[in-house]
Coordinates of C-alpha atoms and ligand atoms in Angstrom, one line a residue:
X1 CA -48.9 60.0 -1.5
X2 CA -48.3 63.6 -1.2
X3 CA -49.4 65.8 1.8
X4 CA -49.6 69.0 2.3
X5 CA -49.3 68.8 6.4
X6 CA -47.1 66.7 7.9
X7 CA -48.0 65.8 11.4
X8 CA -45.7 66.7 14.3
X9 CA -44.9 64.0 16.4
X10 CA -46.9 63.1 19.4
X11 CA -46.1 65.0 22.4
X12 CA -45.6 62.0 24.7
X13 CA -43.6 60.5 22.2
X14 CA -40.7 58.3 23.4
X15 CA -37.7 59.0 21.7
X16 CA -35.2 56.4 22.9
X17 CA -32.5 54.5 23.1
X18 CA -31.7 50.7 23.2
X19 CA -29.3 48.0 24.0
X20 CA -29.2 44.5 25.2
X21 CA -27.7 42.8 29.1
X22 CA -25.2 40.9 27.1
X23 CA -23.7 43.3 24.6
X24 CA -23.5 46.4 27.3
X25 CA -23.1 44.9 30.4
X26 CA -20.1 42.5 30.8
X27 CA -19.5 41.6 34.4
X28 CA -20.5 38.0 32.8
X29 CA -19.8 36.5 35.7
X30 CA -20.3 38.8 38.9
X31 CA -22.2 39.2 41.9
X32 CA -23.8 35.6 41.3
X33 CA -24.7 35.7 37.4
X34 CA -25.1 32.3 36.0
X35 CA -23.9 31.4 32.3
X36 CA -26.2 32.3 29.4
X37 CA -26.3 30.3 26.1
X38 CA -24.5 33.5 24.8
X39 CA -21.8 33.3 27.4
X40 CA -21.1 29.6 26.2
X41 CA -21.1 30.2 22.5
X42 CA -18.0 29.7 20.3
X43 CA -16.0 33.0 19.7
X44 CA -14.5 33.9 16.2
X45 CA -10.9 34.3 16.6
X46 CA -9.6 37.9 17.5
X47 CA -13.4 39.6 17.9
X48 CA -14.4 41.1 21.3
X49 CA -16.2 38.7 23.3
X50 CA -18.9 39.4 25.9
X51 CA -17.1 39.2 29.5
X52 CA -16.6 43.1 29.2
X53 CA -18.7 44.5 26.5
X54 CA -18.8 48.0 27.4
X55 CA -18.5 47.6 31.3
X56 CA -22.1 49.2 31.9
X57 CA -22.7 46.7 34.6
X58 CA -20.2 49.0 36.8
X59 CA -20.6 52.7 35.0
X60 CA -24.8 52.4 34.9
X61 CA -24.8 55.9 36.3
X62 CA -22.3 57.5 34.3
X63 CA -24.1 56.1 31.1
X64 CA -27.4 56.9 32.8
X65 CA -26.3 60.6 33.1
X66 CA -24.9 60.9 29.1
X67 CA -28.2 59.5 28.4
X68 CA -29.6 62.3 30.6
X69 CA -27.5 64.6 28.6
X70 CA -28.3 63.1 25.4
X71 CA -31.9 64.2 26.5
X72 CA -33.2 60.3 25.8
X73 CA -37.5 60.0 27.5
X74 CA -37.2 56.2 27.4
X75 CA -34.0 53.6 27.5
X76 CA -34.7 49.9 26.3
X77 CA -32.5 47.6 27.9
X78 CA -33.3 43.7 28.9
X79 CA -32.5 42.2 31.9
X80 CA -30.4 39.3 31.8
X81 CA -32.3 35.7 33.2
X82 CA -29.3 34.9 34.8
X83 CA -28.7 37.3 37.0
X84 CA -31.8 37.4 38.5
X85 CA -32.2 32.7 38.3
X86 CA -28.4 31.9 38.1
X87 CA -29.7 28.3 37.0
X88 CA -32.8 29.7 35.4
X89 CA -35.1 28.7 38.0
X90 CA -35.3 28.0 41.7
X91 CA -33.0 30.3 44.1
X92 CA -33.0 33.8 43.3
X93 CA -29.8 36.1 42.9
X94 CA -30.5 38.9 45.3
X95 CA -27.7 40.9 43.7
X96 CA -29.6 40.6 40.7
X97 CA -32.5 41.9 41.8
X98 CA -30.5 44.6 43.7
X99 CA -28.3 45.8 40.5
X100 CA -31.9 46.1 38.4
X101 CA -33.4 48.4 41.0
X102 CA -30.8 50.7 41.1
X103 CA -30.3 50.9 37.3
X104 CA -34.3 51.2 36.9
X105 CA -34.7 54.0 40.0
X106 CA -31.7 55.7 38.6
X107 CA -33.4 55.8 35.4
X108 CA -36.7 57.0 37.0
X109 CA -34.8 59.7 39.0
X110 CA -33.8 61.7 35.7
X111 CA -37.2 60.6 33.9
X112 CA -36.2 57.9 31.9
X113 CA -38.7 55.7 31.3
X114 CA -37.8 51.9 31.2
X115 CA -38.6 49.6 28.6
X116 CA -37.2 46.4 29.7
X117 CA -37.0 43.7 27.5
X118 CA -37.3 40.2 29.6
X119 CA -35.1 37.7 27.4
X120 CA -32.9 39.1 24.8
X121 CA -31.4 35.7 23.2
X122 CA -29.7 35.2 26.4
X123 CA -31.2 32.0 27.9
X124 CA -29.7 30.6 30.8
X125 CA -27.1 27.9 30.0
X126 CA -28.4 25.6 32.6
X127 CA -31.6 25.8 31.4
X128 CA -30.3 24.7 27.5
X129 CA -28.6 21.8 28.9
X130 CA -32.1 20.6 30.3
X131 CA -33.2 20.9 26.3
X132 CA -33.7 24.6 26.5
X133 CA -37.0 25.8 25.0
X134 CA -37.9 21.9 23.6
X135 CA -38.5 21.2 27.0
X136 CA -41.6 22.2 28.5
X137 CA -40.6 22.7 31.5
X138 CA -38.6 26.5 30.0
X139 CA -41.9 27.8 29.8
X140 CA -42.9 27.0 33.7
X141 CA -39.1 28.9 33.9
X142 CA -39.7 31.6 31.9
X143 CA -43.7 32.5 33.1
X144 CA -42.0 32.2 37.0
X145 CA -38.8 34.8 36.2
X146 CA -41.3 36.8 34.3
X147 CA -43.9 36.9 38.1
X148 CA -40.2 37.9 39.7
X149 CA -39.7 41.0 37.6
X150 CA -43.4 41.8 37.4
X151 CA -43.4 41.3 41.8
X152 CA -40.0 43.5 42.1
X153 CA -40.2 45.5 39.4
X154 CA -43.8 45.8 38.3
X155 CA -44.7 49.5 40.3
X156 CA -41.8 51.0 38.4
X157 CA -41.9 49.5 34.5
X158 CA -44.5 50.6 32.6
X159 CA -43.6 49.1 29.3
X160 CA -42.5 45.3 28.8
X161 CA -41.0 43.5 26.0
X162 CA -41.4 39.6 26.3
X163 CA -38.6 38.1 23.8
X164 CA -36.4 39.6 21.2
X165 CA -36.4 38.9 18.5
X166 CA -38.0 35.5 18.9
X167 CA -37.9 35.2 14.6
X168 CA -34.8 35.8 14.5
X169 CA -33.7 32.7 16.6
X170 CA -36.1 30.7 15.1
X171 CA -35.6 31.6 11.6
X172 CA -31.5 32.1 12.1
X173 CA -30.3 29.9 15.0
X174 CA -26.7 30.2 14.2
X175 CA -27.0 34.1 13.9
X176 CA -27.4 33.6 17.6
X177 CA -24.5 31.4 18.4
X178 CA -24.4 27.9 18.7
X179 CA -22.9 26.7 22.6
X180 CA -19.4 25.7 22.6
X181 CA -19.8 21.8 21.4
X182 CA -23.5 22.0 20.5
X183 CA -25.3 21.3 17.3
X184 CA -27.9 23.7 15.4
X185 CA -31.8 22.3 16.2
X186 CA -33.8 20.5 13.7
X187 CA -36.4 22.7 12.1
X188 CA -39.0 20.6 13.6
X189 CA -37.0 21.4 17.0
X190 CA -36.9 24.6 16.1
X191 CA -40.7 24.8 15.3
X192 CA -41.6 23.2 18.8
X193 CA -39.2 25.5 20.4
X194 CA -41.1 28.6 18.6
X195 CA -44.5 26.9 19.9
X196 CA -43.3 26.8 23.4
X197 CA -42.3 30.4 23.6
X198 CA -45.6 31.7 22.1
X199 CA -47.2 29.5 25.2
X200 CA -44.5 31.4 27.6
X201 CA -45.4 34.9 26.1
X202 CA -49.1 34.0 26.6
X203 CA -49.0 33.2 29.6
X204 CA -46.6 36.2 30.7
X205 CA -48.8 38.8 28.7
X206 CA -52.2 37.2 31.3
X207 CA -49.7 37.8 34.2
X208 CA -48.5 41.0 33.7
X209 CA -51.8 42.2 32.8
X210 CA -53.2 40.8 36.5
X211 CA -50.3 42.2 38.2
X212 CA -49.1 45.1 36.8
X213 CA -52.4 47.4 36.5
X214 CA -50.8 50.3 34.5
X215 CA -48.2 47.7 32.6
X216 CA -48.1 47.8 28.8
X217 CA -46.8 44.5 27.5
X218 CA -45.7 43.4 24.2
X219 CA -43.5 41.2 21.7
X220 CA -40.4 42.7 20.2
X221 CA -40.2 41.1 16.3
X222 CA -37.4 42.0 13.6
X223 CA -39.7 42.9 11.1
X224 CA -39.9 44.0 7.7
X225 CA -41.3 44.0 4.4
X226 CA -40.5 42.2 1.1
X227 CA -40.4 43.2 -2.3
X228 CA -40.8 41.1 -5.4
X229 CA -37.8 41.0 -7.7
X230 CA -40.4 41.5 -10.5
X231 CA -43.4 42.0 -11.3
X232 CA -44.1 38.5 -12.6
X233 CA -46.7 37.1 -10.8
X234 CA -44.6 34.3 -9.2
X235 CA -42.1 36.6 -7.7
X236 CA -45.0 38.2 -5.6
X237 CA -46.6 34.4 -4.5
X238 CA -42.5 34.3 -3.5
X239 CA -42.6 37.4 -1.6
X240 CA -45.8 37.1 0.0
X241 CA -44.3 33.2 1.5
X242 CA -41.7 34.6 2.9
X243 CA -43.1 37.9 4.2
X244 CA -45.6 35.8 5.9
X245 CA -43.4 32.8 7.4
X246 CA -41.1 35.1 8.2
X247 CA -43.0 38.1 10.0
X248 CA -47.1 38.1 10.1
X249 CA -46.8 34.3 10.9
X250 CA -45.4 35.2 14.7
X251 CA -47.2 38.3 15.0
X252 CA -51.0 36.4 13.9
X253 CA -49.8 34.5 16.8
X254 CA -48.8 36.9 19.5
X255 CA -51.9 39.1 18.6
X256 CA -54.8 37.0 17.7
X257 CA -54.0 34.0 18.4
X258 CA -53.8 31.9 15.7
X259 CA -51.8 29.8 13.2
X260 CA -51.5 31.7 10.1
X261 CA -52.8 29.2 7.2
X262 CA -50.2 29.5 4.9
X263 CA -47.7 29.0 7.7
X264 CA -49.8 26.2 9.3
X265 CA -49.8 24.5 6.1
X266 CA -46.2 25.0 5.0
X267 CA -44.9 23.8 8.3
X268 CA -47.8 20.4 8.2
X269 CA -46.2 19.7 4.3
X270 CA -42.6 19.4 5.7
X271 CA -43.6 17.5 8.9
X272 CA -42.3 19.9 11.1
X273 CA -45.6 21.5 12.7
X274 CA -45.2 21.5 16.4
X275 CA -47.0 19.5 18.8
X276 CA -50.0 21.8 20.7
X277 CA -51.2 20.4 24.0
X278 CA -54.4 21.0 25.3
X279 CA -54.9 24.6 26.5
X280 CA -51.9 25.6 24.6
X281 CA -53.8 27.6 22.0
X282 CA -56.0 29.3 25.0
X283 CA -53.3 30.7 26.3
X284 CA -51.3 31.9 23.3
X285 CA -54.8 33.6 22.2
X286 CA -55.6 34.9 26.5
X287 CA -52.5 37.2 26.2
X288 CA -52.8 40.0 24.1
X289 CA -50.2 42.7 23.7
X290 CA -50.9 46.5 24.4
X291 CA -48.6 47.1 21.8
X292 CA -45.9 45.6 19.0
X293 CA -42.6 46.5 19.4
X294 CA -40.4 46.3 16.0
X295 CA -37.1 46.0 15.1
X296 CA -37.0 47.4 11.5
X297 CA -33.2 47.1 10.1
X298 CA -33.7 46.5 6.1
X299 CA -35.9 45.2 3.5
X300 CA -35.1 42.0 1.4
X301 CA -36.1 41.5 -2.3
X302 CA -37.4 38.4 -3.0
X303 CA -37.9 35.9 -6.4
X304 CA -39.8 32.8 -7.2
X305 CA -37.8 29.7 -6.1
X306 CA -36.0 27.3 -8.4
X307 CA -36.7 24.8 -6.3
X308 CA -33.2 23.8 -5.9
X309 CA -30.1 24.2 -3.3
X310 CA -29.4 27.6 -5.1
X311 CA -32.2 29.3 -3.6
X312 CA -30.2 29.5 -0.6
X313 CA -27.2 32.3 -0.3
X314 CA -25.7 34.0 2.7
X315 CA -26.5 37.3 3.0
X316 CA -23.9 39.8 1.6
X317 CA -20.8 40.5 4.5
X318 CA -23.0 38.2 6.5
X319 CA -22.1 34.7 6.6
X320 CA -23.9 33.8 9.6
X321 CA -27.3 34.7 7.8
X322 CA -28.5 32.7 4.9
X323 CA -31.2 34.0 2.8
X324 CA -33.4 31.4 1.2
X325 CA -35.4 28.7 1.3
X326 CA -35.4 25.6 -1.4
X327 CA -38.8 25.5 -3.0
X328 CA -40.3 28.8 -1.3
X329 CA -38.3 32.1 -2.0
X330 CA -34.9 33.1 -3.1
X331 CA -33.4 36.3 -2.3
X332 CA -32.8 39.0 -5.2
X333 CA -31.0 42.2 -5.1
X334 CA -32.8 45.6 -5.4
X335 CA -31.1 48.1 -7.2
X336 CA -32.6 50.8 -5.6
X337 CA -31.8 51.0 -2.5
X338 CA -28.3 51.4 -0.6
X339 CA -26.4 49.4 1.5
X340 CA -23.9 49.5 4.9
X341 CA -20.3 49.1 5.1
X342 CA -21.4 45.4 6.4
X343 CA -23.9 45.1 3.5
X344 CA -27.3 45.3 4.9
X345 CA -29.8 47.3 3.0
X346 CA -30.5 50.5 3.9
X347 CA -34.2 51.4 3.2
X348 CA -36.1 54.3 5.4
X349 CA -39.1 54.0 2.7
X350 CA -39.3 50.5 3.7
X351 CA -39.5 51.1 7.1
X352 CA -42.8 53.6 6.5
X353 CA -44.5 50.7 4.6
X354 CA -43.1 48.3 7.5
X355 CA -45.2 50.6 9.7
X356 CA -48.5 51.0 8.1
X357 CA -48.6 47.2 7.2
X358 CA -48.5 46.2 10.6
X359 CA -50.5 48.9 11.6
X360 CA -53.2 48.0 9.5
X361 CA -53.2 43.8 10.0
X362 CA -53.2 44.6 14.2
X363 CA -54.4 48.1 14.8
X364 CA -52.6 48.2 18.0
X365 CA -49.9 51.0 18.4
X366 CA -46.2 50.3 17.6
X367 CA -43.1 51.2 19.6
X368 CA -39.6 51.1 16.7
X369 CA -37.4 49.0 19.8
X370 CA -34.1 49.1 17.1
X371 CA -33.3 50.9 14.1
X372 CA -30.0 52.0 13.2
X373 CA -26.3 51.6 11.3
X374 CA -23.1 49.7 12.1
X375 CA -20.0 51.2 10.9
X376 CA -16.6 50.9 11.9
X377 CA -16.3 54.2 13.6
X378 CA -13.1 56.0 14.0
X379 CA -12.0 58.4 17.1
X380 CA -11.0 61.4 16.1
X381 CA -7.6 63.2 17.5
X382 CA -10.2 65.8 18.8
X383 CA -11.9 63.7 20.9
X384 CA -15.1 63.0 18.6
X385 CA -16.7 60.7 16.1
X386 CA -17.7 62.3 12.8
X387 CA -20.5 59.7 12.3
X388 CA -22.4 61.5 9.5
X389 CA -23.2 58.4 8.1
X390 CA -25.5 57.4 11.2
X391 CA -26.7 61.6 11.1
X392 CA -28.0 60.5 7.6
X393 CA -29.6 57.1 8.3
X394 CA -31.4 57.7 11.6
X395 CA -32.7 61.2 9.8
X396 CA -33.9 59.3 7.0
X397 CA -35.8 56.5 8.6
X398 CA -37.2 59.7 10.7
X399 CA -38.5 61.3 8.2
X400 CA -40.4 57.9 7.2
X401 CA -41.4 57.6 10.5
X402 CA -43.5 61.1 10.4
X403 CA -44.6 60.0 7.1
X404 CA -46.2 57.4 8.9
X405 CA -47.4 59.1 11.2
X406 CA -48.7 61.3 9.0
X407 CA -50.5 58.3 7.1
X408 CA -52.1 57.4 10.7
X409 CA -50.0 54.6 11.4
X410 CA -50.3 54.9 15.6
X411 CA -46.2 55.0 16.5
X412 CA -45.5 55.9 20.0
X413 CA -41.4 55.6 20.5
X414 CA -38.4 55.4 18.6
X415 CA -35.4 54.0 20.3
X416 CA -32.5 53.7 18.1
X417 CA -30.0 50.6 18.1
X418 CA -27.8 51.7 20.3
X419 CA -27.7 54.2 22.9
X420 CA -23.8 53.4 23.4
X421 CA -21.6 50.9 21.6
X422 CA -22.4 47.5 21.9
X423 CA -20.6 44.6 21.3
X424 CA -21.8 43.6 18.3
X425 CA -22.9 40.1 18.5
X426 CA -20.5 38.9 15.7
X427 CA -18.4 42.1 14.6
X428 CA -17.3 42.9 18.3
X429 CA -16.2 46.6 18.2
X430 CA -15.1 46.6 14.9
X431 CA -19.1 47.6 13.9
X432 CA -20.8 50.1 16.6
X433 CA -24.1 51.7 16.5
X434 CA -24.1 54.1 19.4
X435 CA -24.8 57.6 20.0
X436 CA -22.1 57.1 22.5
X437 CA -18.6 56.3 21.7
X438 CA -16.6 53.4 24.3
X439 CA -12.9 53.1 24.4
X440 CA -11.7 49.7 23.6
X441 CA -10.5 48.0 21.1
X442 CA -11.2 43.8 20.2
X443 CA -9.4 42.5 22.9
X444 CA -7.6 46.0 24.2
X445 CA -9.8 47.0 26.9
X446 CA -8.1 50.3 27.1
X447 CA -9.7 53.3 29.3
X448 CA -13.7 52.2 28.1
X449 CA -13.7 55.7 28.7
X450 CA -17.1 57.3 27.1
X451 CA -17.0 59.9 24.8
X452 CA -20.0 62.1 22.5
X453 CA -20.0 61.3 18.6
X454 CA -21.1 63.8 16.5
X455 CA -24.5 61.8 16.3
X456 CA -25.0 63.0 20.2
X457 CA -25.6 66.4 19.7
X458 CA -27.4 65.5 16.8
X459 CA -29.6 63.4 18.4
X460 CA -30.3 65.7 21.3
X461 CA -31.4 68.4 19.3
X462 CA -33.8 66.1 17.5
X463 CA -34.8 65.2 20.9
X464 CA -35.3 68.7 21.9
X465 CA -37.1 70.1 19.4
X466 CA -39.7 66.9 19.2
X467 CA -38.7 65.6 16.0
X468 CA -36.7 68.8 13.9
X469 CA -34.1 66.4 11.8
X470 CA -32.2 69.7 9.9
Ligands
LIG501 C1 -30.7 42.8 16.3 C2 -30.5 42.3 17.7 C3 -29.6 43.2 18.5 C4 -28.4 43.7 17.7 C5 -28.7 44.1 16.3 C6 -27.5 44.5 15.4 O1 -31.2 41.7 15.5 O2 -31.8 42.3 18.4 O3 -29.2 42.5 19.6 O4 -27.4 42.8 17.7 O5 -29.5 43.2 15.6 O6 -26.9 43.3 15.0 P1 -25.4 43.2 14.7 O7 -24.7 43.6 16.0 O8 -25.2 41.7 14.4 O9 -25.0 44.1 13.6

């Protein structure tokens, strides 16, 4: 569609940055942290681990001031469970609670505002041993760290994310990690699992509404849209399965409060619906979000199924994602769009059409909580990173984002994936996204000194100016 005026963005509008506890903070094991699920998983050979990451836990203010510099009016970071419940319940970790409120008031004192993320795949290891999120009893866990963040922290949040990427683990366990000597869940585990956390995010939407007045609450979904391979009338039935199970499903959920047929039907035909006790569904529907938060990466192309085992492939330079389900989708390439270094799809267009879709189906307003490229960047001898490449992609998926706005799609933040290298969760160094570059190699800690990439400055003048991208 063409238009001759483009709107401006929003004055209020939070442009951002993000990154996760467990790929910026290291200190894995300080000050009282318990173990995570993360912190037990099996390593790949010669790929940073998590015990360091990028040190933030002890430089917060220095890489509060860059992001000062850097001109950011939100940051997106989660809080790790462990660290405040070492065991994921019962004593508190006052150090926990004590690191948080520093890195939050330092935030406030330059005018950041904090979007805090509550559970970022990082559930407490002791927690997992008890059955993890089969067990009931994680939800009790998860509503009563939630009432400790809202009780410390609830004055000086004013936007919540429940759980990452909650499709993600559901959809992908082993993108996650599997603990060291553990075994991948059923699906009907899984399904049960995904049940229980739409009960826990229920229930912690009610409470933060009750006890955070001016809180804004919502879920955080990797979401995007699908294309059909063709226009034969079976790739689209294809496309719309998998569009659905894998993204409206858990948002029809978080927002309204219901079981999406299709998905309700799918998961009753392979035995694998989860069980729902009584008041279960009350409480999914009681919490309502203020907002969606999405995660918008790439788009997949899909094509009817052949209803054999080749309808499932890994993902190209992805080995940990397989695309693909036998007898409901297979995953077809798209000629027209590009892709990274690491072979994801790089689509801004997408990410418009992402936007007004899920504008439309919720009418609520929608904050992008990651968007963005890993590349193996390279440190120049003067001191910089000539990161072009991440220049082009955030302006492009920019650009879509105005569109968007333009086309009346209600988008109130962007925060980019990441503010400053990450580790990422199966590339270690060797694929950053930041704005901000860290000093270290795989297992070479070297100086983790902090240093501006090209995409800084950038960035900063986009911030500047409200939106400019030239
Ligand atoms: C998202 C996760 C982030 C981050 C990002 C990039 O799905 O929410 O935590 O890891 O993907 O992924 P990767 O580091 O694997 O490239």
């Amino acid at each position: 569609m063409k238009y001759n005026h483009i709107k401006p963005f929003p004055e209020s509008f939070l442009w951002g940055g993000s990154t996760s506890a467990y790929q910026v903070e290291g200190a894995w094991n300080v000050d009282g942290k318990g173990p995570s699920v993360i912190d037990m998983m099996n390593h790949p050979e010669g790929t940073a681990g998590f015990t360091v990451a990028s040190d933030h836990y002890h430089r917060y203010k220095e890489d509060i001031k860059l992001f000062a510099e850097l001109g950011l009016k939100a940051y997106r970071f989660s809080i790790a469970w462990t660290r405040i419940f070492p065991e994921g319940t019962g004593e508190i970790n006052k150090n926990g609670l004590e690191f948080y409120n520093n890195l939050i008031d330092e935030l406030n004192k330059y005018g950041i505002e904090p979007i805090v993320t509550m559970y970022h795949f990082d559930l407490p290891y002791a927690l997992e041993e008890k059955g993890g999120w089969n067990n009931r009893a994680t939800v009790d866990a998860f509503v009563e760290y939630a009432r400790t963040l809202f009780e410390h922290f609830g004055k000086k949040v004013r936007y919540w994310l429940t759980i990452n990427e909650q499709n993600t683990m559901i959809l992908h366990p082993g993108a996650i990690g599997v603990p060291k000597g553990g075994k991948l869940p059923t699906k009907k585990e899984l399904y049960q699992q995904n049940h229980h956390m739409l009960v826990a995010q229920g229930r912690v939407m009610q409470l933060c509404h009750e006890m955070c007045p001016n809180g804004k609450i919502g879920p955080a979904i990797n979401l995007t849209t699908m294309y059909q391979a063709t226009c034969k009338p079976e790739d689209a039935i294809a496309a719309h399965n998998w569009e659905t199970i894998r993204g409206w499903s858990f948002l029809d959920l978080a927002v309204n409060g219901r079981y999406n047929a299709l998905f309700w039907n799918y998961l009753v035909e392979r035995q694998i619906e989860p069980i729902i006790e009584e008041g279960d569904l009350a409480d999914i529907k009681a919490g309502s979000p203020d907002f969606i938060a999405i995660n918008y990466y790439s788009t997949v192309t899909i094509a009817e199924s052949k209803g054999d085992a080749s309808d499932v492939s890994p993902r190209a330079g992805d080995q940990q994602i397989m695309l693909g389900e036998e007898g409901v989708y297979r995953a077809a390439e798209n000629s027209y769009v590009g892709k990274t270094k690491y072979g994801w799809v790089i689509d801004p267009v997408g990410l418009r059409l992402t936007l007004r879709k899920a504008f439309e189906r919720y009418n609520l307003p929608i904050l992008i909580t990651e968007n963005g490229i890993g590349a193996p960047d390279e440190l120049t001898d003067e001191e910089t990173v000539e990161d072009d490449y991440r220049i082009d992609y955030i302006r492009d998926h920019l650009k879509q984002v105005q569109l968007a706005l333009t086309d009346g799609v209600q988008v109130i933040g962007y925060c980019p994936w990441a503010a400053i290298d990450v580790v990422s969760t199966h590339q270690g160094y060797r694929k950053r996204y930041g704005f901000i570059y860290v000093n270290r190699g795989e297992d070479d800690l070297l100086d983790l000194r902090r240093i501006k990439k090209k995409s800084f400055y950038w960035y900063k003048q986009v911030i500047e100016t409200n939106g400019r991208t030239n």
